[in-house]
Amino acid sequence: MKIGILTGGGDCPGLNPVIRAVVRKASVSGCEVIGIKNGWKGLIEDDTIPLTLNAVSGILPKGGTILGTSRTNPYKKEGGREQTKENFKKLGLSALIAVGGEDTLGVASKLIKDGIPNIVGVPKTIDNDLSCTDYTFGFDTALNTAMECIDKLHTTAESHHRIIVVEVMGRHAGWIAVESGLAGGADVILIPEIPIDMDEVCALIKKRHGRGKNFSIVVVAEGAQFKQGSMVLQEEKLDEFGHVRLGGIGEILAKEIEKRIGYETRVSVLGHIQRGGSPTAFDRILGTRFGVKAVELVLNKKFGRMVALQGNKVIDVSLEEAVKALKTVDEEIYEIAKVFFG
Ligand code: F6P
């Protein structure tokens, strides 16, 4: 049996542990694995590398993906869908393991109905916004990176008696914001799920200063929106999946806070630092468990499924279900975070 594996969309720590686990499990099961380079682009262009045991040796602690990635959508490229199907056949693949987020797995879900039924999905993203799984790998590492940054920003905010606005990633879900804010002891956390009320934000900061705490940390998710409408200048250009490039809300928020209440404010945009670095133990283990499970699904011909973590069990769910809607922050965790606001 010949299994193909690709990693698509934004990279994240934990992709290499998945690749390694797929190759190791396939090897003990008598299967060959080929790596498709740069996500769906590699399948369109027939760009592959053999994944031997030696090729994946030593990659467990490495961030990023040895296969490379891209935000290529075969459905948005002239002849892309046809090329993808043709190359799948030409490569003699019995199955494909697609490792990605909502976009990459959305394409996988379409292809399953559209001529490549033998696909299994593995959920990755620092945003943790995929449905049907409690966690995606990559999130824990990003969360810990953001928390460490917040810890560092705390000491300088305190010394200078400043407010520091920390802008974190997460696209349209506030998971990184709410959890890094909770772990880092943020004084206000703003997420895309709840429109920002500037009066409330300023009142919380003033309340804190009123009890003698003359510095504050405000964590804002890049996808958060103001109640009175967008003040964020977003790049007009859309990627092949229709996403705008987010970013900039921290700057606007910081200016608005300073203008309204007069406290000296600075902004720190964490950006792609959150996507880099060596995966945490949690992400290495989750990626490894997902990789092994994905090969088991292939061996058992359970196609159209996505591996998922529910509770402490790695199970499989319908890939189609998993990409139907985003998993946004639930009220319960935000209510806990709010206890520490102001
Ligand atoms: O989906 C992961 C993510 O890092 C988002 O949090 C962010 O909005 C986006 O990717 C950034 O994408 P790019 O690397 O293409 O700028």
Short mmCIF file of C-alpha atoms and ligand atoms in Angstrom, two decimals:
data_model
loop_
_atom_site.label_atom_id
_atom_site.label_comp_id
_atom_site.label_asym_id
_atom_site.label_seq_id
_atom_site.Cartn_x
_atom_site.Cartn_y
_atom_site.Cartn_z
CA MET A 1 0.00 0.00 0.00
CA LYS A 2 1.30 3.47 -0.91
CA ILE A 3 0.14 6.34 1.30
CA GLY A 4 0.56 10.02 0.43
CA ILE A 5 0.75 12.75 3.07
CA LEU A 6 0.54 16.52 2.68
CA THR A 7 0.55 19.49 5.06
CA GLY A 8 -1.44 22.55 3.95
CA GLY A 9 -2.35 26.02 5.18
CA GLY A 10 -0.48 27.94 7.90
CA ASP A 11 2.28 25.87 9.44
CA CYS A 12 2.34 25.08 13.15
CA PRO A 13 4.46 23.18 15.65
CA GLY A 14 3.46 19.52 15.69
CA LEU A 15 3.34 18.88 11.93
CA ASN A 16 6.68 17.05 11.93
CA PRO A 17 5.63 14.71 14.77
CA VAL A 18 2.57 13.76 12.66
CA ILE A 19 4.70 13.08 9.57
CA ARG A 20 7.14 11.00 11.62
CA ALA A 21 4.32 9.01 13.26
CA VAL A 22 2.64 8.31 9.90
CA VAL A 23 5.90 7.00 8.43
CA ARG A 24 6.76 4.89 11.50
CA LYS A 25 3.29 3.35 11.78
CA ALA A 26 3.10 2.75 8.03
CA SER A 27 6.52 1.11 8.10
CA VAL A 28 5.58 -1.42 10.79
CA SER A 29 2.39 -2.08 8.82
CA GLY A 30 4.28 -2.80 5.59
CA CYS A 31 3.23 0.40 3.78
CA GLU A 32 5.24 2.91 1.78
CA VAL A 33 4.79 6.67 2.33
CA ILE A 34 5.42 9.53 -0.05
CA GLY A 35 5.44 13.16 1.00
CA ILE A 36 3.57 15.65 -1.18
CA LYS A 37 5.30 19.00 -1.04
CA ASN A 38 3.69 22.34 -0.18
CA GLY A 39 0.11 21.19 0.45
CA TRP A 40 -2.31 20.80 -2.46
CA LYS A 41 0.23 22.61 -4.70
CA GLY A 42 2.42 19.50 -4.64
CA LEU A 43 -0.42 17.27 -5.79
CA ILE A 44 -1.32 19.66 -8.61
CA GLU A 45 2.34 19.82 -9.70
CA ASP A 46 3.30 16.22 -8.92
CA ASP A 47 6.01 17.41 -6.54
CA THR A 48 6.80 14.64 -4.07
CA ILE A 49 9.58 13.09 -1.98
CA PRO A 50 9.91 9.54 -0.64
CA LEU A 51 9.44 9.43 3.12
CA THR A 52 11.72 6.73 4.42
CA LEU A 53 12.46 6.03 8.07
CA ASN A 54 15.70 7.98 7.73
CA ALA A 55 13.93 10.94 6.12
CA VAL A 56 11.86 11.44 9.28
CA SER A 57 14.60 10.68 11.78
CA GLY A 58 15.26 13.58 14.17
CA ILE A 59 12.27 15.72 13.12
CA LEU A 60 10.16 15.23 16.27
CA PRO A 61 11.32 18.42 18.06
CA LYS A 62 11.37 20.61 14.95
CA GLY A 63 8.75 23.28 14.31
CA GLY A 64 7.25 23.86 10.86
CA THR A 65 6.91 21.05 8.33
CA ILE A 66 9.63 19.21 6.40
CA LEU A 67 7.14 18.92 3.52
CA GLY A 68 6.60 22.65 3.18
CA THR A 69 3.15 24.18 2.95
CA SER A 70 1.07 26.66 0.96
CA ARG A 71 -2.41 28.12 0.90
CA THR A 72 -3.16 26.60 -2.52
CA ASN A 73 -6.76 25.76 -3.33
CA PRO A 74 -7.04 23.32 -6.28
CA TYR A 75 -10.60 24.55 -6.85
CA LYS A 76 -9.30 28.09 -7.48
CA LYS A 77 -6.59 27.09 -9.97
CA GLU A 78 -7.30 26.58 -13.63
CA GLY A 79 -7.38 22.79 -14.12
CA GLY A 80 -6.30 22.32 -10.48
CA ARG A 81 -9.00 19.83 -9.57
CA GLU A 82 -8.30 17.68 -12.64
CA GLN A 83 -4.52 17.76 -12.09
CA THR A 84 -4.99 16.77 -8.44
CA LYS A 85 -7.07 13.74 -9.40
CA GLU A 86 -4.77 12.77 -12.25
CA ASN A 87 -1.63 12.93 -10.11
CA PHE A 88 -3.24 10.97 -7.28
CA LYS A 89 -3.77 8.16 -9.82
CA LYS A 90 -0.38 8.59 -11.49
CA LEU A 91 1.44 8.34 -8.15
CA GLY A 92 -0.35 5.05 -7.50
CA LEU A 93 -1.64 6.20 -4.13
CA SER A 94 -4.00 3.94 -2.21
CA ALA A 95 -4.78 6.72 0.28
CA LEU A 96 -4.01 10.30 1.15
CA ILE A 97 -3.54 11.76 4.63
CA ALA A 98 -4.32 15.48 4.51
CA VAL A 99 -3.00 17.42 7.49
CA GLY A 100 -4.52 20.87 7.75
CA GLY A 101 -7.06 23.30 9.11
CA GLU A 102 -10.50 24.31 7.86
CA ASP A 103 -9.21 25.22 4.37
CA THR A 104 -7.03 22.19 3.61
CA LEU A 105 -9.58 19.81 5.12
CA GLY A 106 -12.40 21.66 3.35
CA VAL A 107 -10.70 20.82 0.05
CA ALA A 108 -10.22 17.22 1.23
CA SER A 109 -13.93 16.98 2.02
CA LYS A 110 -14.82 18.24 -1.48
CA LEU A 111 -12.35 15.89 -3.19
CA ILE A 112 -13.80 12.89 -1.36
CA LYS A 113 -17.10 13.50 -3.18
CA ASP A 114 -15.33 14.56 -6.32
CA GLY A 115 -13.11 11.65 -7.33
CA ILE A 116 -10.60 10.97 -4.52
CA PRO A 117 -12.60 9.08 -1.90
CA ASN A 118 -9.59 7.60 -0.07
CA ILE A 119 -8.73 10.57 2.12
CA VAL A 120 -8.24 10.78 5.90
CA GLY A 121 -7.92 14.16 7.66
CA VAL A 122 -5.67 15.25 10.53
CA PRO A 123 -6.60 18.55 12.25
CA LYS A 124 -3.87 21.15 12.80
CA THR A 125 -3.93 24.86 13.55
CA ILE A 126 -2.72 27.23 16.21
CA ASP A 127 -6.24 28.74 16.11
CA ASN A 128 -7.87 25.62 17.66
CA ASP A 129 -11.02 26.43 15.69
CA LEU A 130 -11.80 23.06 14.10
CA SER A 131 -15.06 21.42 15.15
CA CYS A 132 -15.42 17.88 16.48
CA THR A 133 -12.03 17.90 18.22
CA ASP A 134 -11.28 19.34 21.66
CA TYR A 135 -7.81 20.38 20.52
CA THR A 136 -5.83 20.75 17.33
CA PHE A 137 -2.07 20.31 17.67
CA GLY A 138 -0.11 23.55 17.36
CA PHE A 139 -2.47 25.40 19.66
CA ASP A 140 -0.71 24.43 22.88
CA THR A 141 2.69 25.61 21.63
CA ALA A 142 1.25 28.91 20.35
CA LEU A 143 -0.58 29.37 23.64
CA ASN A 144 2.59 28.84 25.67
CA THR A 145 4.54 31.23 23.42
CA ALA A 146 1.86 33.90 23.84
CA MET A 147 1.77 33.33 27.61
CA GLU A 148 5.54 33.74 27.89
CA CYS A 149 5.35 36.97 25.89
CA ILE A 150 2.59 38.27 28.17
CA ASP A 151 4.75 37.43 31.21
CA LYS A 152 7.60 39.45 29.70
CA LEU A 153 5.36 42.35 28.78
CA HIS A 154 3.99 42.40 32.33
CA THR A 155 7.34 43.34 33.87
CA THR A 156 7.96 46.26 31.52
CA ALA A 157 4.33 47.45 31.76
CA GLU A 158 4.65 47.49 35.54
CA SER A 159 8.01 49.32 35.57
CA HIS A 160 6.76 52.07 33.24
CA HIS A 161 3.20 52.23 34.64
CA ARG A 162 1.86 51.66 31.16
CA ILE A 163 -0.92 49.81 29.47
CA ILE A 164 0.31 47.23 26.99
CA VAL A 165 -2.06 45.94 24.34
CA VAL A 166 -0.99 42.48 23.15
CA GLU A 167 -2.40 41.44 19.76
CA VAL A 168 -2.52 37.69 19.25
CA MET A 169 -3.51 35.50 16.28
CA GLY A 170 -6.47 33.16 16.04
CA ARG A 171 -8.33 34.46 13.00
CA HIS A 172 -12.10 34.40 13.74
CA ALA A 173 -11.81 32.46 17.01
CA GLY A 174 -10.56 33.84 20.32
CA TRP A 175 -8.99 30.67 21.72
CA ILE A 176 -5.39 31.93 21.78
CA ALA A 177 -6.53 35.25 23.26
CA VAL A 178 -8.73 33.87 26.00
CA GLU A 179 -6.40 31.07 27.07
CA SER A 180 -3.12 33.04 26.87
CA GLY A 181 -4.86 35.90 28.66
CA LEU A 182 -6.04 33.55 31.39
CA ALA A 183 -2.63 31.90 31.72
CA GLY A 184 -0.79 35.22 31.62
CA GLY A 185 -3.11 37.08 33.99
CA ALA A 186 -4.40 39.65 31.49
CA ASP A 187 -6.60 42.44 32.86
CA VAL A 188 -8.88 42.61 29.81
CA ILE A 189 -9.29 40.02 27.02
CA LEU A 190 -11.05 40.89 23.78
CA ILE A 191 -12.15 38.18 21.36
CA PRO A 192 -13.90 38.03 17.96
CA GLU A 193 -16.92 36.30 19.48
CA ILE A 194 -17.85 39.41 21.54
CA PRO A 195 -17.79 42.90 19.97
CA ILE A 196 -15.51 45.34 21.78
CA ASP A 197 -17.28 47.95 23.89
CA MET A 198 -14.72 50.77 24.36
CA ASP A 199 -16.63 52.30 27.30
CA GLU A 200 -16.42 48.97 29.10
CA VAL A 201 -12.71 48.47 28.29
CA CYS A 202 -11.85 51.94 29.61
CA ALA A 203 -14.02 51.49 32.72
CA LEU A 204 -12.21 48.22 33.53
CA ILE A 205 -8.77 49.81 33.20
CA LYS A 206 -9.81 52.83 35.28
CA LYS A 207 -11.23 50.56 37.96
CA ARG A 208 -7.91 48.73 38.17
CA HIS A 209 -5.93 51.95 38.33
CA GLY A 210 -8.37 53.16 40.98
CA ARG A 211 -7.18 50.43 43.33
CA GLY A 212 -3.57 51.44 42.86
CA LYS A 213 -2.58 49.14 39.98
CA ASN A 214 -1.18 51.63 37.52
CA PHE A 215 -0.37 49.20 34.71
CA SER A 216 -2.55 46.85 32.70
CA ILE A 217 -2.28 44.13 30.08
CA VAL A 218 -5.00 44.04 27.44
CA VAL A 219 -4.99 40.97 25.18
CA VAL A 220 -6.84 41.40 21.89
CA ALA A 221 -7.44 38.75 19.24
CA GLU A 222 -6.56 39.86 15.70
CA GLY A 223 -10.12 39.08 14.56
CA ALA A 224 -11.92 41.10 17.25
CA GLN A 225 -14.28 43.84 16.06
CA PHE A 226 -15.48 47.07 17.64
CA LYS A 227 -19.13 47.29 18.64
CA GLN A 228 -19.59 50.42 16.58
CA GLY A 229 -18.19 48.75 13.46
CA SER A 230 -14.78 48.08 12.02
CA MET A 231 -12.03 50.64 12.56
CA VAL A 232 -9.39 48.18 11.37
CA LEU A 233 -7.70 48.71 8.05
CA GLN A 234 -7.55 45.19 6.67
CA GLU A 235 -5.76 44.22 3.49
CA GLU A 236 -8.30 44.08 0.71
CA LYS A 237 -6.55 41.18 -1.04
CA LEU A 238 -8.14 37.80 -0.32
CA ASP A 239 -6.24 34.51 -0.37
CA GLU A 240 -7.44 31.48 -2.38
CA PHE A 241 -9.76 30.54 0.47
CA GLY A 242 -11.34 34.00 0.67
CA HIS A 243 -9.55 35.15 3.85
CA VAL A 244 -8.42 38.73 4.42
CA ARG A 245 -5.08 39.19 6.15
CA LEU A 246 -5.95 40.21 9.69
CA GLY A 247 -3.92 42.47 11.96
CA GLY A 248 -3.86 46.04 13.13
CA ILE A 249 -6.57 46.08 15.75
CA GLY A 250 -4.02 46.34 18.59
CA GLU A 251 -2.67 49.64 17.25
CA ILE A 252 -6.15 51.15 16.92
CA LEU A 253 -7.18 49.90 20.34
CA ALA A 254 -4.05 51.30 22.00
CA LYS A 255 -4.59 54.74 20.42
CA GLU A 256 -8.25 54.75 21.44
CA ILE A 257 -7.45 53.82 25.07
CA GLU A 258 -4.80 56.56 25.31
CA LYS A 259 -7.15 59.11 23.74
CA ARG A 260 -10.06 58.26 26.02
CA ILE A 261 -8.36 57.84 29.40
CA GLY A 262 -4.94 59.37 28.94
CA TYR A 263 -2.81 56.47 30.23
CA GLU A 264 0.41 55.88 28.35
CA THR A 265 -0.17 52.86 26.11
CA ARG A 266 2.00 50.63 23.94
CA VAL A 267 1.18 47.81 21.61
CA SER A 268 2.93 44.52 20.93
CA VAL A 269 1.86 42.36 17.98
CA LEU A 270 3.03 38.79 18.55
CA GLY A 271 2.40 37.69 14.94
CA HIS A 272 4.14 34.69 13.45
CA ILE A 273 6.27 34.10 16.55
CA GLN A 274 3.18 32.18 17.71
CA ARG A 275 3.49 29.78 14.79
CA GLY A 276 7.17 29.00 15.23
CA GLY A 277 9.43 27.04 17.51
CA SER A 278 9.68 23.56 18.87
CA PRO A 279 6.37 21.86 19.74
CA THR A 280 5.47 21.44 23.41
CA ALA A 281 5.28 17.91 24.83
CA PHE A 282 1.48 18.13 24.50
CA ASP A 283 1.67 18.93 20.78
CA ARG A 284 4.35 16.31 20.12
CA ILE A 285 2.24 13.63 21.78
CA LEU A 286 -1.03 14.77 20.19
CA GLY A 287 0.59 14.93 16.74
CA THR A 288 2.07 11.46 17.27
CA ARG A 289 -1.26 10.00 18.40
CA PHE A 290 -3.04 11.62 15.44
CA GLY A 291 -0.45 10.28 12.97
CA VAL A 292 -0.69 6.72 14.25
CA LYS A 293 -4.50 6.87 14.26
CA ALA A 294 -4.59 8.27 10.72
CA VAL A 295 -2.64 5.26 9.41
CA GLU A 296 -4.96 2.91 11.34
CA LEU A 297 -7.92 4.54 9.59
CA VAL A 298 -6.22 4.04 6.22
CA LEU A 299 -5.48 0.37 7.01
CA ASN A 300 -9.10 -0.15 8.01
CA LYS A 301 -10.30 1.74 4.91
CA LYS A 302 -12.19 4.24 7.08
CA PHE A 303 -12.00 7.07 4.55
CA GLY A 304 -13.79 10.40 4.77
CA ARG A 305 -12.90 10.50 8.46
CA MET A 306 -10.82 12.92 10.52
CA VAL A 307 -8.85 11.94 13.60
CA ALA A 308 -9.92 13.92 16.66
CA LEU A 309 -9.30 14.30 20.38
CA GLN A 310 -12.39 14.04 22.53
CA GLY A 311 -11.72 13.95 26.25
CA ASN A 312 -8.52 11.93 26.41
CA LYS A 313 -9.40 9.61 23.57
CA VAL A 314 -8.23 9.86 19.98
CA ILE A 315 -11.22 8.90 17.87
CA ASP A 316 -12.42 9.46 14.32
CA VAL A 317 -15.22 11.76 13.20
CA SER A 318 -16.83 12.68 9.91
CA LEU A 319 -14.51 15.00 7.97
CA GLU A 320 -17.51 16.68 6.38
CA GLU A 321 -19.00 17.46 9.82
CA ALA A 322 -15.69 18.76 11.14
CA VAL A 323 -15.36 21.43 8.45
CA LYS A 324 -19.01 22.55 8.46
CA ALA A 325 -18.66 25.25 11.12
CA LEU A 326 -15.85 26.87 13.09
CA LYS A 327 -15.42 26.03 16.77
CA THR A 328 -15.49 29.39 18.49
CA VAL A 329 -14.83 30.23 22.15
CA ASP A 330 -17.50 28.96 24.48
CA GLU A 331 -19.15 31.22 27.00
CA GLU A 332 -17.99 29.21 29.99
CA ILE A 333 -14.27 29.86 29.52
CA TYR A 334 -14.84 33.55 28.76
CA GLU A 335 -16.95 33.92 31.92
CA ILE A 336 -14.03 32.50 33.93
CA ALA A 337 -11.63 34.95 32.26
CA LYS A 338 -13.97 37.85 33.09
CA VAL A 339 -13.63 37.17 36.83
CA PHE A 340 -10.08 38.58 36.52
CA PHE A 341 -10.89 41.67 34.41
CA GLY A 342 -10.22 45.11 35.84
O1 F6P B 1 -4.58 30.05 10.76
C1 F6P B 1 -3.35 30.30 11.36
C2 F6P B 1 -2.97 31.75 11.25
O2 F6P B 1 -1.74 31.93 11.91
C3 F6P B 1 -4.01 32.74 11.78
O3 F6P B 1 -4.02 32.83 13.17
C4 F6P B 1 -3.58 34.00 11.06
O4 F6P B 1 -4.66 34.90 10.89
C5 F6P B 1 -3.12 33.49 9.73
O5 F6P B 1 -2.79 32.13 9.90
C6 F6P B 1 -1.94 34.22 9.16
O6 F6P B 1 -1.66 33.70 7.91
P1 F6P B 1 -0.35 33.99 7.05
O7 F6P B 1 0.76 33.18 7.63
O8 F6P B 1 -0.72 33.56 5.69
O9 F6P B 1 -0.07 35.46 7.18
#
